[in-house]
XYZ file of N, CA and C in Angstrom:
540
model
N 119.021 135.139 116.822
C 118.775 136.401 116.644
C 118.215 137.251 117.181
N 118.450 138.116 117.529
C 117.513 139.007 118.486
C 116.442 139.335 117.723
N 115.207 139.755 118.265
C 113.662 139.653 117.988
C 113.850 141.142 116.785
N 113.080 140.439 115.659
C 113.150 141.557 114.471
C 114.342 141.560 113.391
N 115.359 140.850 114.275
C 116.419 140.921 113.056
C 116.192 140.461 111.500
N 116.390 140.641 110.696
C 116.103 140.116 109.627
C 117.405 139.967 108.640
N 117.546 139.126 107.977
C 118.644 139.126 106.801
C 118.259 138.127 105.902
N 118.388 138.820 104.769
C 117.660 138.838 103.541
C 118.601 138.381 102.234
N 118.715 137.220 101.346
C 119.112 137.426 100.231
C 118.433 137.163 98.725
N 118.788 137.926 97.683
C 117.830 137.849 97.146
C 118.392 137.566 95.785
N 117.792 136.461 94.930
C 118.152 136.266 93.833
C 120.174 136.395 93.782
N 120.676 135.596 94.558
C 122.098 135.391 94.728
C 122.641 134.577 93.207
N 123.809 134.949 92.421
C 124.218 134.205 91.648
C 125.706 134.520 92.333
N 126.574 133.423 92.368
C 127.713 133.610 92.581
C 128.744 132.118 91.833
N 129.508 132.512 91.127
C 130.412 131.104 90.909
C 131.834 131.578 90.365
N 132.774 130.550 90.752
C 134.392 130.794 90.674
C 134.761 130.689 89.259
N 133.710 130.212 88.339
C 134.183 129.706 87.283
C 132.958 129.335 86.507
N 132.770 129.114 85.027
C 131.582 128.049 84.779
C 131.334 126.919 84.909
N 132.426 126.185 85.678
C 132.144 124.677 86.347
C 132.097 124.565 87.317
N 132.123 126.068 88.180
C 132.185 125.705 89.551
C 130.900 126.868 89.875
N 129.733 126.585 89.632
C 128.670 127.750 90.228
C 128.287 127.083 92.060
N 128.155 128.330 92.561
C 127.770 128.259 93.745
C 126.465 128.300 94.093
N 126.020 129.730 93.898
C 124.850 129.995 93.617
C 124.071 130.656 92.663
N 122.718 129.969 92.509
C 121.754 129.928 91.051
C 121.010 130.844 91.199
N 120.984 131.927 91.847
C 119.486 132.784 91.841
C 118.940 132.464 92.881
N 119.729 132.093 94.153
C 118.904 131.840 95.375
C 118.563 132.848 96.239
N 117.381 132.457 96.832
C 117.135 133.608 97.755
C 116.795 132.961 98.743
N 116.440 133.888 100.045
C 116.217 133.304 101.410
C 115.510 134.483 101.995
N 115.082 134.303 103.216
C 114.457 135.097 104.602
C 114.893 134.608 105.571
N 115.578 134.989 106.823
C 115.559 134.400 108.041
C 114.851 135.927 108.900
N 113.732 135.410 109.369
C 113.646 136.409 110.415
C 113.894 135.986 112.023
N 114.424 136.706 112.938
C 114.723 136.272 114.280
C 113.869 136.856 115.384
N 113.806 136.267 116.381
C 114.806 134.966 116.702
C 114.869 133.810 116.336
N 115.279 133.173 115.988
C 115.896 131.812 115.567
C 116.685 131.025 115.400
N 117.167 129.977 114.732
C 118.166 129.210 114.326
C 117.901 128.705 113.141
N 118.889 128.787 112.032
C 118.495 128.152 111.084
C 120.101 127.370 110.573
N 120.312 126.380 109.822
C 121.469 125.703 109.623
C 121.411 125.378 108.067
N 122.653 125.669 107.710
C 123.283 125.416 106.593
C 123.968 124.084 106.348
N 123.400 123.234 105.690
C 123.835 121.991 105.381
C 124.154 121.731 103.960
N 125.332 120.629 103.716
C 125.838 120.537 102.561
C 126.992 119.761 102.882
N 127.389 119.012 101.591
C 128.542 118.060 101.586
C 129.958 118.905 101.493
N 131.188 118.704 101.578
C 132.036 119.536 101.334
C 132.126 119.834 99.958
N 132.781 121.078 100.045
C 132.735 121.642 98.975
C 131.946 122.207 97.851
N 130.690 121.999 99.092
C 128.989 122.723 98.214
C 129.233 124.106 98.172
N 129.684 124.662 98.883
C 129.865 125.947 99.369
C 129.126 127.243 100.357
N 129.339 126.085 101.153
C 128.874 126.726 102.387
C 129.847 128.082 103.053
N 130.878 127.619 102.972
C 131.860 128.673 103.619
C 131.900 130.146 102.666
N 131.555 129.637 101.376
C 131.324 130.589 100.279
C 130.276 131.576 100.427
N 129.079 130.844 100.857
C 127.671 131.107 101.375
C 128.102 132.249 102.414
N 128.694 131.827 103.467
C 128.642 132.649 104.627
C 129.434 133.849 104.297
N 130.489 133.916 103.203
C 131.557 135.160 102.869
C 130.751 136.024 102.064
N 129.597 135.825 101.462
C 128.689 136.212 101.005
C 128.106 137.231 101.884
N 127.395 136.092 102.748
C 126.504 137.423 103.786
C 127.310 138.300 104.698
N 128.346 137.834 104.602
C 129.422 138.845 105.361
C 129.720 139.970 104.514
N 129.624 139.675 103.111
C 130.179 140.830 102.353
C 131.674 140.428 102.029
N 132.158 139.602 102.418
C 133.859 138.967 101.977
C 133.729 138.781 100.719
N 132.769 138.116 100.363
C 132.385 137.964 98.597
C 131.662 138.705 97.874
N 131.585 139.237 96.928
C 130.821 140.186 95.995
C 129.705 139.411 95.608
N 128.462 138.712 95.082
C 127.637 138.193 94.156
C 127.898 138.694 93.045
N 127.655 137.907 92.045
C 127.493 138.518 90.531
C 126.318 139.418 90.533
N 125.293 138.566 91.210
C 124.074 139.206 90.800
C 123.339 139.092 92.015
N 122.723 139.762 92.170
C 121.452 139.902 93.462
C 122.018 140.615 94.555
N 121.463 140.570 95.912
C 122.088 141.447 96.932
C 121.725 140.592 98.549
N 122.407 141.477 99.436
C 121.965 140.554 100.723
C 121.771 141.823 101.790
N 120.781 141.611 102.638
C 120.529 142.917 103.414
C 120.081 142.287 104.887
N 120.993 142.692 105.461
C 120.859 142.796 107.366
C 120.075 143.858 107.851
N 119.151 143.383 108.571
C 118.515 145.007 108.915
C 118.095 146.080 108.297
N 118.041 145.511 106.865
C 117.738 146.833 105.693
C 119.127 147.356 105.218
N 120.184 146.935 105.477
C 121.518 147.406 105.215
C 122.415 146.469 104.433
N 122.598 147.086 103.104
C 122.921 146.147 102.027
C 124.337 145.777 102.458
N 124.586 144.417 102.211
C 126.220 143.968 102.639
C 126.999 144.258 102.430
N 126.772 144.163 100.789
C 127.878 145.047 99.754
C 128.284 146.626 99.530
N 126.994 146.985 99.819
C 127.286 148.606 99.728
C 127.691 149.257 100.945
N 127.305 148.442 102.133
C 127.961 149.166 103.409
C 128.287 148.126 104.121
N 129.982 147.419 104.200
C 129.869 146.008 104.692
C 130.300 146.800 106.361
N 130.588 147.500 106.577
C 131.463 148.409 107.956
C 130.136 147.990 108.829
N 128.965 149.093 108.471
C 127.870 149.194 108.995
C 126.647 147.670 108.929
N 127.013 147.029 107.886
C 126.105 145.613 108.419
C 126.930 144.586 109.094
N 128.238 144.755 108.964
C 129.339 143.763 109.814
C 128.883 144.121 111.619
N 128.119 145.412 111.844
C 128.131 145.506 113.523
C 126.922 144.711 113.928
N 125.914 144.268 112.957
C 125.046 143.016 113.052
C 125.780 141.796 113.137
N 126.505 141.238 112.550
C 126.961 139.967 112.528
C 128.299 139.662 113.173
N 128.246 138.450 113.323
C 130.121 137.839 114.153
C 130.162 136.742 112.988
N 131.137 136.303 113.206
C 131.667 135.087 112.129
C 132.778 134.122 113.127
N 132.755 132.819 113.073
C 133.274 131.774 113.260
C 133.892 130.826 112.130
N 135.095 131.592 111.861
C 135.291 130.767 110.361
C 135.515 128.861 110.806
N 135.555 128.490 109.609
C 136.282 127.078 109.700
C 137.425 126.787 109.958
N 138.396 127.815 109.472
C 139.378 127.518 109.503
C 140.017 129.236 110.271
N 140.882 129.180 111.399
C 140.943 130.635 111.384
C 141.919 131.165 111.115
N 142.074 132.448 110.544
C 143.164 133.042 109.799
C 143.733 133.847 111.008
N 143.501 133.754 112.239
C 144.138 134.554 113.205
C 145.462 134.269 113.734
N 146.433 135.665 114.021
C 147.565 135.540 113.927
C 147.769 134.898 115.305
N 148.542 134.128 115.530
C 148.795 133.522 116.780
C 150.229 133.787 117.184
N 151.351 134.644 116.410
C 152.396 134.724 116.792
C 152.506 136.185 117.799
N 151.233 136.718 117.805
C 151.083 137.921 118.892
C 150.584 137.746 120.054
N 151.495 137.933 120.749
C 151.490 137.553 122.280
C 150.179 138.080 122.998
N 149.301 137.525 122.861
C 147.871 138.029 123.404
C 147.363 136.871 123.771
N 146.381 136.691 125.262
C 145.866 135.690 125.658
C 144.319 135.734 125.208
N 143.569 134.686 125.393
C 142.503 134.254 125.035
C 141.438 135.657 125.666
N 141.539 135.666 127.308
C 141.236 136.618 128.031
C 141.212 138.327 127.376
N 142.202 138.542 127.041
C 142.296 139.881 126.231
C 141.625 140.035 125.040
N 141.977 138.908 124.123
C 141.280 138.657 122.833
C 139.338 138.937 123.194
N 139.139 138.412 123.995
C 137.472 138.520 124.627
C 137.421 139.943 125.052
N 138.225 140.460 126.090
C 138.045 141.902 126.443
C 138.249 142.729 125.243
N 138.441 142.413 124.269
C 138.522 143.584 122.823
C 137.734 143.573 122.602
N 136.682 142.467 122.198
C 135.241 142.461 121.548
C 134.342 143.036 122.627
N 134.345 142.898 124.043
C 133.432 143.494 125.047
C 133.882 144.999 124.885
N 135.172 145.327 125.013
C 135.325 146.787 124.991
C 134.481 147.545 123.406
N 134.467 146.891 122.404
C 134.022 147.173 121.120
C 132.779 147.633 121.344
N 132.065 147.055 122.329
C 130.467 147.083 122.366
C 130.041 148.208 123.601
N 131.384 148.721 124.240
C 131.246 149.886 124.994
C 131.300 149.439 126.365
N 131.680 148.097 126.832
C 131.533 147.760 128.316
C 133.195 148.564 128.814
N 133.348 148.900 130.002
C 134.412 149.172 130.591
C 134.351 148.530 131.854
N 135.939 148.846 132.867
C 136.080 148.413 133.744
C 135.925 147.247 134.242
N 135.896 147.095 135.455
C 135.966 145.450 135.987
C 134.724 144.532 135.513
N 134.081 145.009 134.677
C 132.818 144.484 134.170
C 133.516 143.722 132.986
N 134.563 144.513 132.365
C 134.682 143.502 131.256
C 135.650 142.155 131.383
N 136.246 142.501 132.296
C 137.518 141.298 132.464
C 136.612 140.043 133.459
N 135.381 140.442 134.326
C 134.585 139.402 134.451
C 133.741 138.882 133.593
N 133.246 139.467 132.690
C 132.596 138.967 131.635
C 133.325 138.255 130.570
N 134.244 138.574 130.528
C 135.480 137.372 129.387
C 135.885 136.478 130.179
N 136.208 135.978 131.178
C 136.230 134.954 132.184
C 134.901 133.917 132.169
N 133.949 134.748 132.075
C 132.540 134.091 131.972
C 132.475 133.316 130.870
N 132.636 134.000 129.923
C 132.260 133.593 128.582
C 133.311 132.492 128.249
N 134.790 132.500 128.317
C 135.528 131.901 128.293
C 135.589 130.434 129.051
N 134.595 130.441 130.278
C 134.374 129.409 130.903
C 133.046 128.764 130.179
N 131.990 129.451 129.595
C 130.846 128.966 129.143
C 131.187 128.158 127.667
N 132.274 128.554 127.374
C 132.968 127.884 126.038
C 133.979 126.272 126.190
N 134.201 126.322 127.603
C 135.342 125.212 127.911
C 136.430 125.748 127.846
N 136.813 127.192 128.083
C 137.919 127.258 127.283
C 138.926 128.152 128.801
N 138.292 128.052 129.828
C 138.910 128.672 131.185
C 140.516 128.188 131.653
N 140.634 127.004 131.175
C 141.635 126.627 131.737
C 142.844 127.354 130.653
N 142.706 128.056 129.502
C 143.688 128.636 128.598
C 143.803 130.118 129.029
N 143.008 130.575 129.789
C 142.952 131.963 129.695
C 144.072 132.415 129.788
N 144.992 132.522 130.446
C 146.227 133.038 130.615
C 147.341 132.682 129.609
N 147.276 131.997 128.899
C 148.220 131.511 127.585
C 148.260 132.462 126.734
N 149.265 132.406 126.108
C 148.986 133.103 124.476
C 148.551 132.400 123.504
N 147.691 133.171 122.377
C 147.280 132.103 121.254
C 148.377 131.603 120.641
N 149.547 131.558 120.919
C 150.559 130.235 120.223
C 150.540 129.479 121.058
N 150.082 129.352 121.977
C 150.089 127.836 122.924
C 149.010 127.300 122.892
N 147.642 127.745 122.004
C 146.664 126.868 122.227
C 146.754 126.068 120.993
N 145.870 124.625 121.462
C 145.309 123.577 119.975
C 144.780 124.179 119.472
N 144.051 123.724 118.395
C 143.405 124.226 117.286
C 142.239 124.597 117.757
N 141.489 123.401 118.607
C 140.508 123.137 119.093
C 140.214 124.235 120.154
N 140.859 124.509 121.104
C 141.158 125.550 121.936
C 140.936 126.767 121.345
N 142.032 127.215 120.360
C 141.346 128.431 119.673
C 140.239 128.614 119.469
N 139.324 127.405 118.698
C 138.433 127.863 118.091
C 137.452 127.723 119.103
N 137.630 127.459 120.544
C 136.308 128.060 121.452
C 136.742 129.106 121.971
N 137.971 129.769 121.696
C 138.214 131.000 121.965
C 137.467 132.204 120.577
N 137.501 131.896 119.416
C 136.830 132.425 118.530
C 135.269 132.432 118.741
N 134.944 131.076 119.170
C 133.364 131.239 119.672
C 133.193 132.107 121.012
N 133.671 132.194 121.585
C 133.495 133.004 122.873
C 133.848 134.210 122.326
N 134.573 134.717 121.475
C 134.957 136.475 120.897
C 133.129 136.744 120.108
N 133.149 135.731 119.668
C 131.866 135.915 118.764
C 130.431 136.000 119.688
N 130.615 135.177 120.426
C 129.483 135.977 121.500
C 129.420 137.118 122.383
N 130.617 137.332 122.514
C 131.187 138.412 123.267
C 130.499 140.099 122.286
N 130.750 139.745 121.186
C 129.756 140.764 120.632
C 128.793 141.115 120.281
N 127.950 140.076 120.893
C 126.420 139.843 120.918
C 125.762 140.782 119.577
N 126.161 140.035 118.735
C 125.333 140.629 117.266
C 123.796 139.774 117.031
N 123.371 140.637 116.027
C 122.267 140.238 115.687
C 122.384 138.206 115.034
N 123.392 138.873 114.323
C 123.495 137.292 113.545
C 124.613 136.212 113.633
N 124.756 135.204 114.046
C 125.743 134.731 114.382
C 125.878 133.128 113.530
N 127.052 133.489 112.733
C 127.524 132.450 111.399
C 128.464 131.957 112.140
N 128.055 130.332 112.154
C 129.231 129.486 112.948
C 129.740 128.441 111.691
N 130.664 128.858 110.765
C 130.946 127.874 109.738
C 131.991 126.607 110.366
N 131.146 125.534 110.765
C 131.784 123.793 111.082
C 132.835 124.480 112.593
N 131.820 125.166 113.350
C 132.573 125.914 114.822
C 132.785 124.691 115.468
N 132.671 123.212 115.527
C 133.321 122.408 116.396
C 134.636 121.628 115.370
N 134.825 122.220 114.548
C 136.448 121.819 113.782
C 137.226 121.510 114.674
N 138.056 120.846 114.972
C 139.475 120.473 115.855
C 138.830 120.617 117.091
N 137.914 120.970 117.756
C 137.102 120.506 118.968
C 137.464 119.154 119.727
N 137.850 118.675 120.648
C 137.668 117.496 121.154
C 136.473 117.024 121.899
N 136.034 115.780 121.967
C 134.652 115.165 122.434
C 134.307 116.028 123.588
N 134.812 116.302 124.618
C 134.862 116.883 125.620
C 134.273 118.276 125.237
N 135.168 118.747 124.561
C 134.959 120.455 124.401
C 133.694 120.638 123.724
N 133.435 119.952 122.864
C 132.082 119.548 122.036
C 130.850 119.682 122.953
N 131.014 119.000 123.832
C 130.007 118.339 124.958
C 129.954 119.433 125.452
N 130.555 120.477 125.358
C 130.793 121.825 126.692
C 130.159 122.758 125.677
N 130.296 122.886 124.405
C 129.755 123.647 123.442
C 128.348 123.311 123.444
N 127.895 122.325 123.325
C 126.631 121.829 122.981
C 125.686 121.944 124.135
């Protein structure tokens, strides 16, 4: 988180049904810079919680603010402050695009142009241990390689809040070591 960023949840209630309550009036406040971890057993609602933070799911009660912007009321604007690496990628892998191009798109969305884009993209892929797949298509990547590309894409966006939902799922031990 960058200095001064604030992520607030106030009285959040969310349930998939009467017997599947995820949040029961929970509140939180994260002030950056910093690191926070959401822990819980499988099926506890961590992914649901992240989706509420991102505005992908709407709580039955309560609200989430990022830098004063209501995530539910203005998800596009709030989304400029957050990046998300899902537990399981829904990224289409049949489109003939390379990891380098994926990262370049994220960098261009921040306004980077020219030669700096390619250099920054290659550096990010190297930092997450994915430089060996820079010119492969997404369809040629293993699950762990794709996960590293998604982490690099999130880092490329350079947002205030970075939400990582089991970011090491599918990543081999050597890849985990390079990410940590």
